[in-house]
Amino acid sequence: GKSVVRNKIKRRIKEIIRTNYHDIKQGFDIVVSAKPSSAQLDFNEIERDIKGLMKRGRIYSVRKVYNCNDTSL
């Protein structure tokens, strides 16, 4: 039913925020309103869209990871 789909989308959005929490600037409230067509998207597509919106709003900053195994410094 509709509630199953709605809860699936909510779980995906919560997981995307949880796994990217360290890259989201503090001090902001985030409100996500999903359109019914988002039920057709897979997890990676939703994640890409949410990250893109947060980057556009300048609340998402990707931290650079340096290779610690590089000994040719």
N, CA, C and O atoms as a MOPAC input file, in Angstrom:
PM7 MOZYME 1SCF
protein

 N      0.79600 1    -1.18100 1     0.00000 1
 C      0.00000 1     0.00000 1     0.00000 1
 C      0.85500 1     1.26900 1     0.00000 1
 O      2.08100 1     1.21800 1    -0.10100 1
 N      0.18700 1     2.37400 1     0.11300 1
 C      0.86700 1     3.66900 1     0.08400 1
 C      1.79200 1     3.86900 1     1.27900 1
 O      2.86200 1     4.46100 1     1.13900 1
 N      1.39300 1     3.38300 1     2.45000 1
 C      2.22700 1     3.58700 1     3.64100 1
 C      3.52600 1     2.78900 1     3.54900 1
 O      4.55200 1     3.22700 1     4.07100 1
 N      3.50100 1     1.63800 1     2.90200 1
 C      4.71400 1     0.83100 1     2.72900 1
 C      5.72600 1     1.59900 1     1.87800 1
 O      6.90900 1     1.66200 1     2.21100 1
 N      5.25200 1     2.17500 1     0.78900 1
 C      6.11900 1     2.94900 1    -0.10500 1
 C      6.63000 1     4.19800 1     0.60400 1
 O      7.81300 1     4.52500 1     0.51500 1
 N      5.74800 1     4.89300 1     1.30200 1
 C      6.12400 1     6.11100 1     2.02600 1
 C      7.19500 1     5.80900 1     3.07400 1
 O      8.15900 1     6.56500 1     3.20300 1
 N      7.04100 1     4.72200 1     3.81900 1
 C      8.01500 1     4.36100 1     4.84300 1
 C      9.34000 1     3.90800 1     4.23600 1
 O     10.40000 1     4.13500 1     4.81900 1
 N      9.28600 1     3.28000 1     3.08800 1
 C     10.51400 1     2.87900 1     2.39400 1
 C     11.33500 1     4.11100 1     2.01100 1
 O     12.55200 1     4.13700 1     2.19500 1
 N     10.66800 1     5.11400 1     1.48600 1
 C     11.34600 1     6.35500 1     1.10600 1
 C     11.91700 1     7.03600 1     2.35300 1
 O     13.04800 1     7.52000 1     2.33300 1
 N     11.13700 1     7.07200 1     3.43600 1
 C     11.61800 1     7.69000 1     4.67900 1
 C     12.85800 1     6.97900 1     5.20600 1
 O     13.81400 1     7.62800 1     5.63200 1
 N     12.84700 1     5.64300 1     5.17800 1
 C     14.01200 1     4.87900 1     5.64900 1
 C     15.23900 1     5.18000 1     4.80600 1
 O     16.34000 1     5.31200 1     5.34000 1
 N     15.06600 1     5.28800 1     3.51300 1
 C     16.19800 1     5.58800 1     2.62200 1
 C     16.76100 1     6.97600 1     2.89800 1
 O     17.97800 1     7.15000 1     2.96700 1
 N     15.89300 1     7.95600 1     3.05400 1
 C     16.34900 1     9.32400 1     3.31900 1
 C     17.07400 1     9.39100 1     4.65700 1
 O     18.12400 1    10.02500 1     4.75600 1
 N     16.53800 1     8.75400 1     5.67600 1
 C     17.18900 1     8.73900 1     6.99100 1
 C     18.56900 1     8.09800 1     6.91200 1
 O     19.51500 1     8.58400 1     7.53200 1
 N     18.68800 1     7.02700 1     6.16800 1
 C     19.98200 1     6.34700 1     6.02300 1
 C     20.98200 1     7.22600 1     5.27200 1
 O     22.16200 1     7.25400 1     5.62400 1
 N     20.53300 1     7.93300 1     4.25900 1
 C     21.41200 1     8.83600 1     3.50700 1
 C     21.92900 1     9.94900 1     4.41900 1
 O     23.11600 1    10.27600 1     4.38700 1
 N     21.05400 1    10.52600 1     5.22200 1
 C     21.47600 1    11.57700 1     6.15100 1
 C     22.42300 1    10.99500 1     7.19600 1
 O     23.43400 1    11.61600 1     7.52200 1
 N     22.11300 1     9.81100 1     7.72500 1
 C     22.94700 1     9.18900 1     8.75100 1
 C     24.35500 1     8.91100 1     8.24700 1
 O     25.32900 1     9.20100 1     8.94200 1
 N     24.47400 1     8.35400 1     7.05100 1
 C     25.79500 1     7.97800 1     6.53700 1
 C     26.60000 1     9.17100 1     6.04300 1
 O     27.81300 1     9.06000 1     5.87000 1
 N     25.95300 1    10.30500 1     5.81200 1
 C     26.65200 1    11.50500 1     5.35100 1
 C     26.66900 1    12.60000 1     6.40000 1
 O     27.04400 1    13.73500 1     6.10400 1
 N     26.27100 1    12.27700 1     7.61500 1
 C     26.11700 1    13.26400 1     8.68200 1
 C     27.39200 1    14.07000 1     8.92100 1
 O     27.32600 1    15.27800 1     9.15300 1
 N     28.54900 1    13.41300 1     8.86700 1
 C     29.82100 1    14.08900 1     9.13500 1
 C     30.17500 1    15.12700 1     8.07000 1
 O     31.03100 1    15.97900 1     8.30700 1
 N     29.53600 1    15.07200 1     6.90800 1
 C     29.81000 1    16.03000 1     5.83700 1
 C     28.76800 1    17.15500 1     5.75700 1
 O     28.87700 1    18.04300 1     4.91200 1
 N     27.77100 1    17.11600 1     6.62700 1
 C     26.72300 1    18.12900 1     6.62500 1
 C     27.07700 1    19.17500 1     7.67700 1
 O     27.36200 1    18.84200 1     8.82700 1
 N     27.05500 1    20.43300 1     7.27400 1
 C     27.39200 1    21.51500 1     8.19400 1
 C     26.40200 1    21.54500 1     9.35700 1
 O     25.20400 1    21.32800 1     9.17500 1
 N     26.91600 1    21.81200 1    10.53700 1
 C     26.09500 1    21.86500 1    11.74700 1
 C     25.33000 1    23.18600 1    11.81100 1
 O     25.71700 1    24.17100 1    11.18300 1
 N     24.24600 1    23.19300 1    12.57500 1
 C     23.48000 1    24.40600 1    12.79500 1
 C     22.35700 1    24.62000 1    11.79800 1
 O     21.78500 1    25.70900 1    11.73800 1
 N     22.03300 1    23.61000 1    11.02100 1
 C     20.96400 1    23.72500 1    10.03400 1
 C     19.91500 1    22.65000 1    10.27900 1
 O     20.24300 1    21.53000 1    10.66900 1
 N     18.67400 1    22.98900 1    10.05200 1
 C     17.59500 1    22.01300 1    10.04600 1
 C     17.33100 1    21.65000 1     8.59000 1
 O     17.28800 1    22.52300 1     7.72300 1
 N     17.15700 1    20.37300 1     8.33200 1
 C     16.92900 1    19.91000 1     6.96700 1
 C     15.52300 1    19.32700 1     6.88500 1
 O     15.15700 1    18.45200 1     7.66900 1
 N     14.75200 1    19.81200 1     5.94200 1
 C     13.40800 1    19.30300 1     5.70500 1
 C     13.38600 1    18.71700 1     4.30200 1
 O     13.73700 1    19.39300 1     3.33400 1
 N     12.97700 1    17.46800 1     4.19400 1
 C     12.92400 1    16.80400 1     2.90000 1
 C     11.47200 1    16.46600 1     2.59500 1
 O     10.78400 1    15.83400 1     3.39600 1
 N     11.02500 1    16.89500 1     1.43600 1
 C      9.68400 1    16.57400 1     0.97100 1
 C      9.82600 1    15.78400 1    -0.32200 1
 O     10.23300 1    16.32400 1    -1.35100 1
 N      9.49000 1    14.51100 1    -0.26200 1
 C      9.66200 1    13.63100 1    -1.41900 1
 C      8.40200 1    13.61500 1    -2.27100 1
 O      7.28800 1    13.52400 1    -1.75700 1
 N      8.59500 1    13.70400 1    -3.55900 1
 C      7.47200 1    13.61100 1    -4.48700 1
 C      7.12000 1    12.13500 1    -4.68900 1
 O      7.97400 1    11.26700 1    -4.51200 1
 N      5.88100 1    11.84900 1    -5.05600 1
 C      5.48100 1    10.44500 1    -5.25900 1
 C      6.35900 1     9.71700 1    -6.29200 1
 O      6.54100 1     8.50300 1    -6.20200 1
 N      6.89100 1    10.44400 1    -7.25400 1
 C      7.72300 1     9.80200 1    -8.28400 1
 C      9.04900 1     9.29400 1    -7.71400 1
 O      9.72900 1     8.49400 1    -8.35600 1
 N      9.42500 1     9.75600 1    -6.50600 1
 C     10.67900 1     9.28700 1    -5.90600 1
 C     10.60800 1     7.81400 1    -5.52100 1
 O     11.64200 1     7.19100 1    -5.27600 1
 N      9.42800 1     7.25900 1    -5.46400 1
 C      9.27700 1     5.83000 1    -5.16100 1
 C      9.87200 1     4.96600 1    -6.27100 1
 O     10.19700 1     3.80200 1    -6.03800 1
 N     10.01600 1     5.51500 1    -7.46400 1
 C     10.55500 1     4.76800 1    -8.60000 1
 C     12.07900 1     4.77500 1    -8.61900 1
 O     12.68700 1     4.01400 1    -9.37200 1
 N     12.71700 1     5.63500 1    -7.79200 1
 C     14.17000 1     5.76500 1    -7.80000 1
 C     14.80900 1     4.73500 1    -6.87600 1
 O     14.22100 1     4.33100 1    -5.87300 1
 N     16.02300 1     4.31700 1    -7.23200 1
 C     16.73800 1     3.42000 1    -6.32800 1
 C     17.52800 1     4.25200 1    -5.31400 1
 O     17.57400 1     5.47800 1    -5.41300 1
 N     18.14500 1     3.58400 1    -4.34600 1
 C     18.83800 1     4.25500 1    -3.25300 1
 C     19.90600 1     5.21700 1    -3.75900 1
 O     19.99200 1     6.34700 1    -3.27900 1
 N     20.71900 1     4.78700 1    -4.71900 1
 C     21.81800 1     5.62200 1    -5.22000 1
 C     21.31400 1     6.88800 1    -5.90300 1
 O     21.93600 1     7.94400 1    -5.78900 1
 N     20.20400 1     6.79100 1    -6.60400 1
 C     19.63700 1     7.96700 1    -7.26900 1
 C     19.11200 1     8.97800 1    -6.24100 1
 O     19.29600 1    10.18400 1    -6.40100 1
 N     18.46000 1     8.47900 1    -5.19200 1
 C     17.96800 1     9.36300 1    -4.14300 1
 C     19.14800 1    10.01800 1    -3.43400 1
 O     19.11900 1    11.21500 1    -3.15100 1
 N     20.18800 1     9.23100 1    -3.14500 1
 C     21.37000 1     9.77400 1    -2.47900 1
 C     22.03400 1    10.86000 1    -3.32500 1
 O     22.41900 1    11.90900 1    -2.80800 1
 N     22.16300 1    10.60700 1    -4.61400 1
 C     22.75800 1    11.59400 1    -5.51500 1
 C     21.95400 1    12.89100 1    -5.51200 1
 O     22.52400 1    13.98100 1    -5.46800 1
 N     20.63100 1    12.76700 1    -5.56000 1
 C     19.76900 1    13.95000 1    -5.58000 1
 C     19.85100 1    14.73300 1    -4.26900 1
 O     19.94100 1    15.96100 1    -4.28800 1
 N     19.82200 1    14.03800 1    -3.14200 1
 C     19.88500 1    14.72100 1    -1.84500 1
 C     21.23100 1    15.39800 1    -1.66100 1
 O     21.29000 1    16.54200 1    -1.21100 1
 N     22.32000 1    14.70800 1    -2.00400 1
 C     23.64500 1    15.31700 1    -1.90000 1
 C     23.74900 1    16.53900 1    -2.80700 1
 O     24.31000 1    17.56000 1    -2.40900 1
 N     23.21900 1    16.44300 1    -4.00700 1
 C     23.24700 1    17.56900 1    -4.94400 1
 C     22.49900 1    18.77500 1    -4.40300 1
 O     22.95500 1    19.90900 1    -4.54600 1
 N     21.34600 1    18.53000 1    -3.77900 1
 C     20.57400 1    19.63600 1    -3.20300 1
 C     21.30700 1    20.26000 1    -2.02000 1
 O     21.29900 1    21.48000 1    -1.85700 1
 N     21.94000 1    19.42700 1    -1.19600 1
 C     22.68400 1    19.96500 1    -0.04900 1
 C     23.91500 1    20.74200 1    -0.51000 1
 O     24.27500 1    21.74900 1     0.10000 1
 N     24.56000 1    20.28600 1    -1.57500 1
 C     25.70600 1    21.03200 1    -2.12200 1
 C     25.23400 1    22.37800 1    -2.66900 1
 O     25.88900 1    23.40100 1    -2.46900 1
 N     24.09500 1    22.36800 1    -3.35900 1
 C     23.52200 1    23.59900 1    -3.89500 1
 C     23.18800 1    24.59000 1    -2.78800 1
 O     23.33700 1    25.80000 1    -2.95900 1
 N     22.73300 1    24.06400 1    -1.64600 1
 C     22.42400 1    24.90600 1    -0.50000 1
 C     23.64500 1    25.21400 1     0.35800 1
 O     23.54100 1    25.88800 1     1.38200 1
 N     24.79500 1    24.71700 1    -0.06600 1
 C     26.07900 1    24.94500 1     0.62100 1
 C     26.08200 1    24.48900 1     2.06700 1
 O     26.67900 1    25.12700 1     2.93500 1
 N     25.40200 1    23.36800 1     2.31700 1
 C     25.45200 1    22.79000 1     3.65500 1
 C     26.13200 1    21.42500 1     3.63800 1
 O     26.21500 1    20.75000 1     4.66400 1
 N     26.61300 1    21.03100 1     2.47700 1
 C     27.29500 1    19.73500 1     2.33800 1
 C     28.70300 1    19.99900 1     1.83600 1
 O     28.89500 1    20.60600 1     0.78200 1
 N     29.67300 1    19.54500 1     2.58900 1
 C     31.05700 1    19.73900 1     2.16700 1
 C     31.79600 1    18.41400 1     2.24500 1
 O     31.91600 1    17.81800 1     3.31600 1
 N     32.27800 1    17.96900 1     1.12800 1
 C     33.00800 1    16.70600 1     1.05800 1
 C     34.42300 1    16.94600 1     1.56500 1
 O     35.13400 1    17.82800 1     1.08400 1
 N     34.81000 1    16.14900 1     2.53600 1
 C     36.16800 1    16.25600 1     3.07600 1
 C     37.08800 1    15.39800 1     2.24200 1
 O     36.74300 1    14.27800 1     1.86400 1
 N     38.26400 1    15.93000 1     1.95700 1
 C     39.22600 1    15.19100 1     1.14800 1
 C     39.92600 1    14.15800 1     2.02800 1
 O     40.34000 1    14.45200 1     3.14900 1
 N     40.04700 1    12.95600 1     1.50200 1
 C     40.73500 1    11.88800 1     2.21100 1
 C     42.06900 1    11.68800 1     1.52500 1
 O     42.14000 1    11.46100 1     0.31700 1
 N     43.11700 1    11.77600 1     2.31200 1
 C     44.45300 1    11.60000 1     1.76900 1
 C     44.90400 1    10.17300 1     1.99800 1
 O     44.57700 1     9.56200 1     3.01500 1
 N     45.65200 1     9.65000 1     1.05500 1
 C     46.14300 1     8.29000 1     1.14700 1
 C     47.29300 1     8.22600 1     2.13700 1
 O     48.36900 1     8.76200 1     1.87200 1
 N     47.08100 1     7.58800 1     3.25500 1
 C     48.10900 1     7.50800 1     4.30800 1
 C     49.20900 1     6.51800 1     3.94600 1
 O     50.26200 1     6.51100 1     4.58200 1
 N     48.98400 1     5.69100 1     2.94500 1
 C     49.97500 1     4.69500 1     2.54800 1
 C     50.97100 1     5.23400 1     1.54600 1
 O     51.91000 1     4.53600 1     1.16300 1
 N     50.77500 1     6.47100 1     1.11800 1
 C     51.68200 1     7.06900 1     0.12200 1
 C     52.96900 1     7.48500 1     0.81600 1
 O     52.97400 1     8.42500 1     1.61200 1
 N     54.05600 1     6.79200 1     0.52000 1
 C     55.33600 1     7.08400 1     1.18400 1
 C     56.25300 1     7.93500 1     0.32500 1
 O     57.40300 1     8.16200 1     0.70100 1
 N     55.77700 1     8.41000 1    -0.81500 1
 C     56.61400 1     9.19600 1    -1.72100 1
 C     56.44300 1    10.69400 1    -1.49700 1
 O     56.44800 1    11.46700 1    -2.45500 1
 N     56.29200 1    11.10600 1    -0.25500 1
 C     56.09600 1    12.52800 1     0.03900 1
 C     57.34900 1    13.26100 1    -0.08800 1
 O     57.37900 1    14.47300 1     0.12200 1

